XYZ file of C-alpha atoms in Angstrom:
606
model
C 0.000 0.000 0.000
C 1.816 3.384 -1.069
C 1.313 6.105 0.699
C 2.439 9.486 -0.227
C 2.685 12.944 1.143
C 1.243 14.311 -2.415
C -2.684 13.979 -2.395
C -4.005 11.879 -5.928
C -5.232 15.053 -7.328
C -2.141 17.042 -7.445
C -0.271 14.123 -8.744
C -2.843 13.440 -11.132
C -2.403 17.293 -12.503
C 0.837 17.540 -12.090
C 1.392 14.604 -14.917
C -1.454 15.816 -16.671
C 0.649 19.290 -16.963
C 3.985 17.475 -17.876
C 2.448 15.559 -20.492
C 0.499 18.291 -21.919
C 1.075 21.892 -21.129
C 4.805 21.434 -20.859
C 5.154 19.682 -24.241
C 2.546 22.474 -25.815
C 4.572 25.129 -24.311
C 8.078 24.410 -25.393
C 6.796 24.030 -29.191
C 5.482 27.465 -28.908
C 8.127 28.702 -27.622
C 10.148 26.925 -30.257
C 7.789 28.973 -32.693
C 8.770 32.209 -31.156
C 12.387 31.500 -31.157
C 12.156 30.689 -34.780
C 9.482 34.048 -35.607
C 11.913 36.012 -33.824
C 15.001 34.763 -35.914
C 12.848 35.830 -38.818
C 12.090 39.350 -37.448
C 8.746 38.604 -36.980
C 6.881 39.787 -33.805
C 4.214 37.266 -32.087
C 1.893 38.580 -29.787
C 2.664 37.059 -26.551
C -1.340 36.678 -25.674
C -1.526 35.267 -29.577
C 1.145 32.686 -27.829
C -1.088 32.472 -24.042
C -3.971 31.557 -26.492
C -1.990 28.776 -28.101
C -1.537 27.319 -24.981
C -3.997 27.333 -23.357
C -6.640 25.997 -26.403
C -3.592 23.355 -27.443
C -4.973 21.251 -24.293
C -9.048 20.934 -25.146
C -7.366 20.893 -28.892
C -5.343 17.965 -28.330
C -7.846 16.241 -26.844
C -10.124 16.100 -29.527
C -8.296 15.545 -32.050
C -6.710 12.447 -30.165
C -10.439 11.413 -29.245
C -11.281 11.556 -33.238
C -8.075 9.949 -34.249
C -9.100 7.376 -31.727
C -12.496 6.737 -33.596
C -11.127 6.587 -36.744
C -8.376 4.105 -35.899
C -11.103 1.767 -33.778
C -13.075 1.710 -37.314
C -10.419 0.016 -39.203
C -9.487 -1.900 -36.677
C -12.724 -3.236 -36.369
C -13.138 -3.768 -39.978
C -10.077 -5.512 -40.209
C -11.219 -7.905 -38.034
C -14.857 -8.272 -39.365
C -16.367 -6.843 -36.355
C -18.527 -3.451 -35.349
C -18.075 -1.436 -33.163
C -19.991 -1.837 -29.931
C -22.786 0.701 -29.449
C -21.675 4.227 -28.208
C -23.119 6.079 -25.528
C -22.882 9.655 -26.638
C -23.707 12.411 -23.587
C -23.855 16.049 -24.137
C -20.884 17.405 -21.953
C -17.198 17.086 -23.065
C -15.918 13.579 -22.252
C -19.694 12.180 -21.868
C -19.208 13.617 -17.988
C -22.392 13.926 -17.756
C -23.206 9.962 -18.554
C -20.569 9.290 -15.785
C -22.345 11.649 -13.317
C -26.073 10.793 -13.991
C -24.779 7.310 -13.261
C -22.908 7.867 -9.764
C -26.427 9.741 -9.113
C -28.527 6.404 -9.528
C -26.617 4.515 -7.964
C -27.360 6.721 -4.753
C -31.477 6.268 -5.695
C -31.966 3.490 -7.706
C -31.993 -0.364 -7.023
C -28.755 -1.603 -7.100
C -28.332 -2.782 -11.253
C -30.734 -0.290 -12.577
C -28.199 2.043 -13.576
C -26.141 -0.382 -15.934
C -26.378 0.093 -19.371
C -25.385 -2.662 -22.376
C -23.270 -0.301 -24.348
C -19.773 1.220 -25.040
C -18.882 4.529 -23.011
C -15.749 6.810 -23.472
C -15.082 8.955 -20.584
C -12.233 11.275 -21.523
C -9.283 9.324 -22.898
C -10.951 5.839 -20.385
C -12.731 3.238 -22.834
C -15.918 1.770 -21.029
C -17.577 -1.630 -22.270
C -20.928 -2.159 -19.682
C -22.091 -5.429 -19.922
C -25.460 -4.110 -18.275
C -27.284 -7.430 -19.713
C -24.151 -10.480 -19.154
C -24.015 -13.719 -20.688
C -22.804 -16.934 -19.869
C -20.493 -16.762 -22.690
C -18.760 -12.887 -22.332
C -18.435 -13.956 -18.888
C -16.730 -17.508 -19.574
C -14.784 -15.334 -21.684
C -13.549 -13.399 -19.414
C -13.443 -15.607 -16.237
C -11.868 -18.722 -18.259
C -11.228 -19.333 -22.010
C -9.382 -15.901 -22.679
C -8.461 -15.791 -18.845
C -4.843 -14.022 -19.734
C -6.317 -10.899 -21.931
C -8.605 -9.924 -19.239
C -6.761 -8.868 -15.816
C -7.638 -6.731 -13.140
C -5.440 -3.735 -14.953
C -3.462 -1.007 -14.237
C -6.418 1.463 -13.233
C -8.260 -0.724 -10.941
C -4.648 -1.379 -9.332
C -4.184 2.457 -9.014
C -7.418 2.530 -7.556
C -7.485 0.680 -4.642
C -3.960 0.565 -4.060
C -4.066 2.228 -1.216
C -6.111 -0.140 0.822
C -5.485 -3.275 -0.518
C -1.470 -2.775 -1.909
C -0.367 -5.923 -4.348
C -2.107 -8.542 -2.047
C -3.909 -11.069 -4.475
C -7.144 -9.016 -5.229
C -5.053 -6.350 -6.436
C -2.320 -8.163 -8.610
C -1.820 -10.021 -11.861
C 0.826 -11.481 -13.445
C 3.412 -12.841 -12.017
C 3.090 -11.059 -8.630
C -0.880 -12.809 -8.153
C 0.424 -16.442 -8.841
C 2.967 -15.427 -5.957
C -0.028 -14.557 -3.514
C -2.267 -17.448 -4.815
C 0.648 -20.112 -4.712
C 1.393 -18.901 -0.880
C -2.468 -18.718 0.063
C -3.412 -22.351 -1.507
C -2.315 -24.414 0.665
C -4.090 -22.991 3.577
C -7.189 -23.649 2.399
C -7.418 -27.029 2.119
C -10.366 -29.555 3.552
C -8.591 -30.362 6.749
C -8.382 -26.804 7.777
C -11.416 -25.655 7.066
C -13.232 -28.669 8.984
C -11.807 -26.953 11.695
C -15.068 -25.506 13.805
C -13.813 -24.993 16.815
C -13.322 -21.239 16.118
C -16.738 -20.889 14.838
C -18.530 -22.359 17.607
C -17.167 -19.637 20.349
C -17.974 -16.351 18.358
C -20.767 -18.179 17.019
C -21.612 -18.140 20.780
C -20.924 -14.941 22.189
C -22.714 -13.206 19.355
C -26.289 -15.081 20.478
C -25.621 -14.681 23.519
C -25.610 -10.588 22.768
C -28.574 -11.065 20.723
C -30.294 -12.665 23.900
C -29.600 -9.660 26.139
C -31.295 -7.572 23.871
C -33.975 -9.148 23.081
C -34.629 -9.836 27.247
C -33.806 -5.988 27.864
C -36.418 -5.061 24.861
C -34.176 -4.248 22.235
C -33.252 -4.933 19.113
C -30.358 -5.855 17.698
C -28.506 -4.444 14.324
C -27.882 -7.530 12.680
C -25.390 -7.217 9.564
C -23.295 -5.638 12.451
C -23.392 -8.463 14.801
C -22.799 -11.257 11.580
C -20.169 -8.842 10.336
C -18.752 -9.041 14.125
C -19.060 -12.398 14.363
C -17.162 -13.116 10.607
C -14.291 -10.550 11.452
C -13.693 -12.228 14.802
C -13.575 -15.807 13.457
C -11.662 -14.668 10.295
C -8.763 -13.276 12.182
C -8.121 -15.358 14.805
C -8.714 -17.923 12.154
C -6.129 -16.386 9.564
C -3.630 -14.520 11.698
C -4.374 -16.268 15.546
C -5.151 -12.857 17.006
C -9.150 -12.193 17.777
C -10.097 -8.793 17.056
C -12.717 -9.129 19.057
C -15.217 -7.277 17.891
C -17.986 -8.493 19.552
C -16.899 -7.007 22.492
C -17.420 -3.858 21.483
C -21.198 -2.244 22.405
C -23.632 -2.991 20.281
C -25.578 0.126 18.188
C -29.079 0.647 19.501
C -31.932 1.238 17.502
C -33.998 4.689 16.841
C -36.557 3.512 19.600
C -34.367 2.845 22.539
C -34.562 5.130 25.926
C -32.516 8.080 26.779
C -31.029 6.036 29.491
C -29.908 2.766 27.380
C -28.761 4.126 24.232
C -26.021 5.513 25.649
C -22.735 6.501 23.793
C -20.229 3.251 23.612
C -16.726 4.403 24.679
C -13.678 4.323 22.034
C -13.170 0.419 20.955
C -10.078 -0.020 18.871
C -11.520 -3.138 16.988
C -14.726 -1.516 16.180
C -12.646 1.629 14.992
C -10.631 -1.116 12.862
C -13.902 -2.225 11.304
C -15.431 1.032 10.583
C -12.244 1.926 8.305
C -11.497 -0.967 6.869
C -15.026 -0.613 5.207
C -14.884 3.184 4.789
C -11.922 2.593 2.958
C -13.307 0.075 0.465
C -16.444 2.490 0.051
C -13.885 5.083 -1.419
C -12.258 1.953 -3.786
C -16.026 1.866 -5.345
C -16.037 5.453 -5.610
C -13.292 5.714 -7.681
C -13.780 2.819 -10.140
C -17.370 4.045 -10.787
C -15.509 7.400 -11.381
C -12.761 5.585 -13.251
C -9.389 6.936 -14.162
C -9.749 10.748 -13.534
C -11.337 9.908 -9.736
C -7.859 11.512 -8.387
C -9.941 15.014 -9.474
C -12.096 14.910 -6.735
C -9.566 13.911 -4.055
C -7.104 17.076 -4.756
C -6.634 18.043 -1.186
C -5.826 14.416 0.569
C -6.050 10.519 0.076
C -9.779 9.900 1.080
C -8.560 6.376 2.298
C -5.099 8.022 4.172
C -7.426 8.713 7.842
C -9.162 5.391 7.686
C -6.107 3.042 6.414
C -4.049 4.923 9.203
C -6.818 3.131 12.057
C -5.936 0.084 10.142
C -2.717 0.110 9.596
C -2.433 1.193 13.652
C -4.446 -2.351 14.549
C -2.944 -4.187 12.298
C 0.570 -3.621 12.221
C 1.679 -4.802 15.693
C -0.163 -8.241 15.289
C 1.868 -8.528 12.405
C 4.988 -7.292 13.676
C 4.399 -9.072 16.540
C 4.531 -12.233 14.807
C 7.605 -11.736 12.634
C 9.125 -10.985 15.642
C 8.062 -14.739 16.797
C 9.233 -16.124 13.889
C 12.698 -15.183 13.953
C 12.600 -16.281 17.606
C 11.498 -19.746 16.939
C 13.031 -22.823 15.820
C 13.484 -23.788 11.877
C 10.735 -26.111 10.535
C 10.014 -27.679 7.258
C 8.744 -25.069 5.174
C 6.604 -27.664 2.858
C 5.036 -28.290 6.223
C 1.788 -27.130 7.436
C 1.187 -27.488 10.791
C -2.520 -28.233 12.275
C -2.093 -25.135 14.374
C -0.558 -22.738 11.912
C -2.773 -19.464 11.181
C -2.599 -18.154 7.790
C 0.363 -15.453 9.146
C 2.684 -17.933 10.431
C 2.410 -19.961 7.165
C 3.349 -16.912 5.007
C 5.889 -15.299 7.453
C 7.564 -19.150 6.794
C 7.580 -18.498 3.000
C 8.541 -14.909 2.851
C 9.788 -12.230 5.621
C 8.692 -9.253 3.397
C 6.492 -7.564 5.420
C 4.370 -5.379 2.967
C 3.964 -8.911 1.220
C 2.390 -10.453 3.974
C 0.179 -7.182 4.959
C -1.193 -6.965 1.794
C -2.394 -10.734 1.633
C -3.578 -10.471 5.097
C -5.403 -7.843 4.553
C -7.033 -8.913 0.891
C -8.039 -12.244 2.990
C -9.455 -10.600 6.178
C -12.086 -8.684 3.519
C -12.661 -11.911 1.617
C -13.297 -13.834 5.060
C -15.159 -11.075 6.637
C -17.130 -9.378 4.056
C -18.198 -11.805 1.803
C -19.584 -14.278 4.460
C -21.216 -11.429 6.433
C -23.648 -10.115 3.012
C -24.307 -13.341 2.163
C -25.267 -14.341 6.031
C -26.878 -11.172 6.186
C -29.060 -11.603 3.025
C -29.923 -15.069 3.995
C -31.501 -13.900 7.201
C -33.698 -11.255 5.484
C -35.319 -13.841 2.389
C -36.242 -16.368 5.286
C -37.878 -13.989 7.266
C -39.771 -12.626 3.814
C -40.304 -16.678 3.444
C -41.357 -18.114 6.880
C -42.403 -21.823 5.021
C -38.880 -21.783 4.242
C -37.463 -21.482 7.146
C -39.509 -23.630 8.765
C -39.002 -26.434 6.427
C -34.870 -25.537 6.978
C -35.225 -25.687 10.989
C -37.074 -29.278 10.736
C -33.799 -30.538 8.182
C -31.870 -28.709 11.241
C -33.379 -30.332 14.127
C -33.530 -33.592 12.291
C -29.732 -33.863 11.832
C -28.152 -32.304 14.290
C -31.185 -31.595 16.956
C -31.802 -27.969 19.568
C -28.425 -28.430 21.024
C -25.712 -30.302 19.732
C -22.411 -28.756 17.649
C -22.448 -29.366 13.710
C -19.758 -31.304 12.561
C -18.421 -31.254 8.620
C -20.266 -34.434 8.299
C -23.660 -33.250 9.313
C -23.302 -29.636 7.081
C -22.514 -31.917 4.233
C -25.483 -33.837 4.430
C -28.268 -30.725 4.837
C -29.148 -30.471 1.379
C -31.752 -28.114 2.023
C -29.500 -25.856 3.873
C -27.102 -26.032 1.131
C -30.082 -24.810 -1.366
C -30.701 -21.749 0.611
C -27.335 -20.555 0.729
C -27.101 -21.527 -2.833
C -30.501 -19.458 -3.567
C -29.363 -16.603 -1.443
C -26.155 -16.208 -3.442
C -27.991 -16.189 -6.774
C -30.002 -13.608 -5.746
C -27.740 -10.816 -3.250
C -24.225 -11.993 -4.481
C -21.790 -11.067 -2.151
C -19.592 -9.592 -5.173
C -22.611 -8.426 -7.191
C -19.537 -5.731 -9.852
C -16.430 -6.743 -11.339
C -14.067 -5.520 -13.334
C -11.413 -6.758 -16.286
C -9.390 -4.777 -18.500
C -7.756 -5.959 -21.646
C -4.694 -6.542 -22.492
C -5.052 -6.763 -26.380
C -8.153 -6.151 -29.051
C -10.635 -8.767 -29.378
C -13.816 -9.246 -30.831
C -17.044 -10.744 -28.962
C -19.783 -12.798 -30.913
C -22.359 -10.569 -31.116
C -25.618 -11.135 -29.195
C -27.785 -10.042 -31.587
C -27.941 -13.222 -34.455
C -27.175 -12.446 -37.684
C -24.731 -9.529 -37.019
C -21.147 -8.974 -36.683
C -19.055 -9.746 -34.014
C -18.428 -6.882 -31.132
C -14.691 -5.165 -31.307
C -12.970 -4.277 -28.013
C -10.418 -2.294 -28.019
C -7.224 -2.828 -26.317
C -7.472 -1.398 -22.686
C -10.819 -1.165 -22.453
C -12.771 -1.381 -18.716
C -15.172 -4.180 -18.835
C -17.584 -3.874 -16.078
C -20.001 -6.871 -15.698
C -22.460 -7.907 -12.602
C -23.184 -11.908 -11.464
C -26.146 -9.966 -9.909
C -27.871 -9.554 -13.064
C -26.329 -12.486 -14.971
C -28.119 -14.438 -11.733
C -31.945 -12.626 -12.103
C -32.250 -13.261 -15.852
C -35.334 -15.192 -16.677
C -33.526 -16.710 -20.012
C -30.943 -17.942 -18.279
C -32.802 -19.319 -15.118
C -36.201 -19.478 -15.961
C -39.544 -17.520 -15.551
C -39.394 -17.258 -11.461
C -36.282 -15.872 -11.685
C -36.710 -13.152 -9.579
C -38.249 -15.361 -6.728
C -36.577 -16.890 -3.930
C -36.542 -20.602 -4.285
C -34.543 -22.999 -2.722
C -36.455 -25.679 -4.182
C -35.011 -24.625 -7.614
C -31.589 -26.495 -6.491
C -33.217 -29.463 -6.018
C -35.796 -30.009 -8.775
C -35.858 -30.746 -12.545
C -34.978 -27.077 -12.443
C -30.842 -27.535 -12.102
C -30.883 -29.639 -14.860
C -32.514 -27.889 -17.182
C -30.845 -24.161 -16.369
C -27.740 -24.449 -14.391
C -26.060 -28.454 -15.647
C -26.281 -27.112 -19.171
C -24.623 -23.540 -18.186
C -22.579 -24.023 -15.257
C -20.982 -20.061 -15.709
C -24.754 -18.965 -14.875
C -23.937 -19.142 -11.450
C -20.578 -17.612 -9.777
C -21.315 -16.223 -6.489
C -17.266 -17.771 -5.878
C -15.831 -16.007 -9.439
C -14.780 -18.599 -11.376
C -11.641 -19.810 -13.665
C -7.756 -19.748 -12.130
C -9.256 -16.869 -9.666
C -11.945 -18.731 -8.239
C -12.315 -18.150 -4.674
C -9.785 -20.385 -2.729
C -12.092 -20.201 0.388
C -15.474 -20.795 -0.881
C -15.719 -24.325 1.356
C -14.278 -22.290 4.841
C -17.557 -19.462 3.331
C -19.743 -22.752 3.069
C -18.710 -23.928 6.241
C -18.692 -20.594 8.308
C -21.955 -19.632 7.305
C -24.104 -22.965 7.222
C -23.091 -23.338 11.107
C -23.892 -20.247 12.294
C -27.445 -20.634 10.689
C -27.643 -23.832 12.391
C -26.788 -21.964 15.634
C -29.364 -19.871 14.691
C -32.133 -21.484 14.064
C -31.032 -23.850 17.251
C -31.878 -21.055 19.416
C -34.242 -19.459 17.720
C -37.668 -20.663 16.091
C -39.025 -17.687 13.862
C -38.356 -14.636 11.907
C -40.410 -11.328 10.949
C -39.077 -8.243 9.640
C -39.768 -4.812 11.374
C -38.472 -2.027 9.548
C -36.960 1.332 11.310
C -38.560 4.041 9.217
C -35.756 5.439 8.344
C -34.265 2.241 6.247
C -37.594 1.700 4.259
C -37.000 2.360 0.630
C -37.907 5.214 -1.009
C -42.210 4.793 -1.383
C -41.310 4.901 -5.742
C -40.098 1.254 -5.690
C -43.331 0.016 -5.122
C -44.379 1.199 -8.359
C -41.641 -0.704 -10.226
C -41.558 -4.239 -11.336
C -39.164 -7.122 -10.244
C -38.015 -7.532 -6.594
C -37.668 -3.847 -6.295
C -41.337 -3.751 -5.740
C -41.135 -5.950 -3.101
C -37.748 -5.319 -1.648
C -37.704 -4.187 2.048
C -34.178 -2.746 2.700
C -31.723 -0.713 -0.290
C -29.150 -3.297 -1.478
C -25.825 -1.191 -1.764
C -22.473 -2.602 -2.846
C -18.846 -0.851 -2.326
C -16.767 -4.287 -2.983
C -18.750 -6.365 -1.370
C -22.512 -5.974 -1.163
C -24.748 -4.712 1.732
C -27.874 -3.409 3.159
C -28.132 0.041 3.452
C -30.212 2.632 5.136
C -30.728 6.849 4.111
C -27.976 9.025 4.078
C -29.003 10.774 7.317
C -28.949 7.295 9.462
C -26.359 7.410 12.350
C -25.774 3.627 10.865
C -25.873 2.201 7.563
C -28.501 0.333 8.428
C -30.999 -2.055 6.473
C -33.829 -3.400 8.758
C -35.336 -5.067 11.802
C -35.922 -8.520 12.682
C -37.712 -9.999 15.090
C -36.319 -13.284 16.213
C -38.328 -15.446 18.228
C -36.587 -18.111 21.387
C -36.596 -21.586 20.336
C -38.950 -23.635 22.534
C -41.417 -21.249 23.513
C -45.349 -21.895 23.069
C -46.326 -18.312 23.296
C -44.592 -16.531 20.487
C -46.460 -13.065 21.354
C -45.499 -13.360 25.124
C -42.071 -14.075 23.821
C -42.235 -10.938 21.030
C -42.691 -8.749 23.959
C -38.943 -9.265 24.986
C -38.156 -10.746 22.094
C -37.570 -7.153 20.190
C -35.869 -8.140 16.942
C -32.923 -7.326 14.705
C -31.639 -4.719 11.948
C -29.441 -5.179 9.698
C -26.633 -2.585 9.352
């Protein structure tokens, strides 16, 4: 992660001036020397004219001598160009802005459009309606055109340095090669970790719910996956559940008290500040340094970070060197992910970065998807009733799951499945190219698509997933069932790249069995302790009263799906937390549930 005492915006200028100013300059001023050798006078505002109009000059010429060359190109290859997107400001600003604007109002998606967009001197290629095929494309068969690029690097280099999220070439097979063998099936077995935080975050829940209260509850999964993650990666809890819990908008003067400073919480608040300002400036693309001319937006929060992190991590260097020498092919039952790559590599920036990209992957991703699952069961009671029987069944009201009994719960297995094809906890990617191609077209009978070399290819698994073509008419419905009918045949069997909620290819998520794992037990403990769901919405996380009147599930969506690079629920603007909504969770066992609802005051998610 670089870190520099120049903000983006003035570097961004200042190479912007050296690459265009400075060489428009010195050939005027070549001009003048050469006038003046001649005896001819030049008007030195003449000259300040020159200048200043070579800039907005250049830039349209190079933007038409771009055109011209993507034409023949294109024609060489017997392809079209894709359709443009042409807005009415200079550098189709205005397409870019009208865009960042619905994705502040709109349901998460709507704002994608199926076209070709050139933002200045940035190529955009929005593949607003995906296919199976672009995305095998891009995912598998063409895997080494299509990397993460130099501008998405730039982008979130700050926060997530060359760890493997953030790399390609040679330096990402480094990071993958030294991840792999951590995740492997006897490892993530391991549920010993689960089981604790699993724990200690019901037994919060519980003290709510007995004090009247409810409970915000994408902040106590996301607690509850950041807890297990670390100690589970690195051997050090952050121990975020310890932490006080946020109240809701109801609770008493004398309860929802201020919670004291909390270094872990502080921790998590950056981390995901940070990778809010990563979304910002891809949707922005490559001239986001513009609006961040006085300071880093992600310096102040990666410095909370970097202040938690660092000592665990220096901490356990300083172990290292300290210990005896062991086999590095060796992985020992008790090694966290930290000791395994302090064995390969004493670099530390190496190892931050990787701990860091893992942490969001084990944290994040398993907390939307957790999060998500919680909010379609209680919109589907029949389902999870039908999952609680399959959970009593196998492993009854009390006892731990083992592997064994999480790989036998098909059901269970089919919600998770459904949740993921619906809310996919990495709903936007993006590729670049490394070299022109051409796409089949999707429209029969017409020419394949040209893509230029370096273009930004932005394309969503959380439309690909909602398509009705691709996975029938009740595509927009939650239906676990759908996994284990005639219906997986007939969609997903045939077209296997229909469904990535794990990516897919040589990047496909290394810890998608540990994500399996983590978040089938803690539904288990779940729905061990408790034995029903509604949702009660805070009125300030309802969504806008408009959706109602449009079709899909954003008619009948209850909380504003958001993503920065993960995705989450999210309330208005104004809300002290980015909150999504209430639940009401009921106690296992009891006969009166309205007796019980009294106490029983629910969850939000944040």
């Amino acid at each position: 992660m670089s870190r520099s005492w120049v903000s983006p915006g003035v570097a961004y200028l200042s190479r912007g001036l050296l690459s265009v100013v400075v060489p428009a300059a010195s050939a005027v001023i070549i001009v003048v020397r050469l006038a003046s050798l001649k005896g001819v006078r030049v008007s030195p505002w003449l000259m300040s004219a020159v200048v200043l109009g070579a800039a907005p000059l250049g830039f349209a010429a190079y933007v038409l001598a771009d055109e011209i060359s993507q034409q023949r190109k294109a024609k060489r290859l017997g392809a079209r160009l894709i359709p443009r997107i042409k807005g009415k400001w200079p550098g189709n600003l205005d397409k870019v802005v009208t865009m960042v604007m619905k994705n502040e109002n709109e349901y998460l998606g709507t704002a994608s459009f199926h076209a070709f967009c050139s933002c200045f001197m940035e190529s955009y290629f929005c593949l607003g309606r995906p296919i199976e095929e672009e995305i095998k494309t891009i995912l598998a068969t063409d895997f080494d055109n299509y990397v993460k690029g130099a501008k998405f690097r730039e982008a979130a280099d700050s926060v997530l340095g060359t760890g493997v999220f953030n790399s390609d070439g040679e330096i990402w097979k480094l990071h993958r090669t030294m991840t792999r063998p951590f995740f492997t099936h006897d490892r993530i077995g391991h549920f010993e970790i689960f089981d604790r935080h699993a724990d200690h975050a019901i037994g919060l829940a519980k003290e709510r719910f007995r004090a009247g209260l409810a409970i915000d509850f994408q902040d106590l999964i996301s607690r509850f996956t950041l807890d297990s993650a670390s100690e589970f990666l690195f051997g050090h809890c952050i121990d975020t559940l310890s932490a006080g819990l946020p109240y809701p908008h109801d609770a008493t003067e004398s309860t929802n008290t201020i919670q004291g400073d909390n270094a872990a919480a502080a921790f998590a608040l950056a981390f995901s500040q940070a990778q809010q300002t990563i979304n910002r400036r891809v949707s922005i693309g490559q001239t986001w340094p513009l609006v961040e001319i006085l300071a880093d937006s992600t310096a102040q929060h990666m410095k909370v970070v970097d202040a938690f992190l660092d000592p665990i991590l220096k901490d356990a260097l300083e172990k290292r060197r300290t210990t005896v020498e062991f086999d590095k092919t060796e992985l020992a039952d008790d090694q966290t992910l930290v000791d395994h790559l302090i064995n390969l590599t004493s670099d530390f920036k190496i190892i931050k970065d990787e701990t860091l990209n893992i942490l969001l992957a084990g944290r994040d991703t398993t907390a939307s998807t957790l999060t998500s699952a919680m909010y379609l069961l209680a919109m589907h009671p029949e389902f999870l009733a039908r999952l609680r029987e399959e959970i009593i069944s196998k492993v009854g009201l009390t006892r731990r799951p083992t592997y064994d009994d999480i790989k036998e719960m098909k059901y269970l297995k089919a919600v998770l499945n459904e949740t993921l094809r619906l809310f996919p906890a990495v709903p936007f990617d993006v590729r670049e190219n490394l070299h022109e191609t051409t796409w089949v077209s999707p429209e029969q009978g017409k020419k394949p698509l040209f893509i230029p070399q370096g273009t930004t290819l932005s394309y969503s698994v959380f439309l690909m997933h909602r398509r009705t073509d691709l996975w029938g008419p009740d595509a927009l419905e939650f239906d676990p069932d759908r996994w284990l009918d005639e219906r997986v045949k007939k969609y997903l069997i045939p077209n296997p790249f229909i469904f990535l909620p794990f990516n897919a290819g040589p990047r496909i998520c290394l810890g998608q069995q540990f994500a399996y794992n983590e978040m089938s037990f803690m539904i288990i403990r779940l729905l061990q302790n408790f034995s029903a769901i509604t949702l009660s919405p805070e009125p300030a996380m309802n969504p806008p009263a408009w959706w109602a009147e449009k079709g899909g599930r954003q008619a009948i969506e209850k909380f504003r799906p958001r993503n920065h690079l993960t995705l989450y629920a999210m309330a208005s603007l104004t809300s002290r937390y980015f909150c999504g909504h209430l639940i009401r969770f009921y106690l296992a066992g009891c006969d009166d549930l309205d007796t019980v609802g009294q106490y029983c005051k629910g969850i939000y998610f944040h």
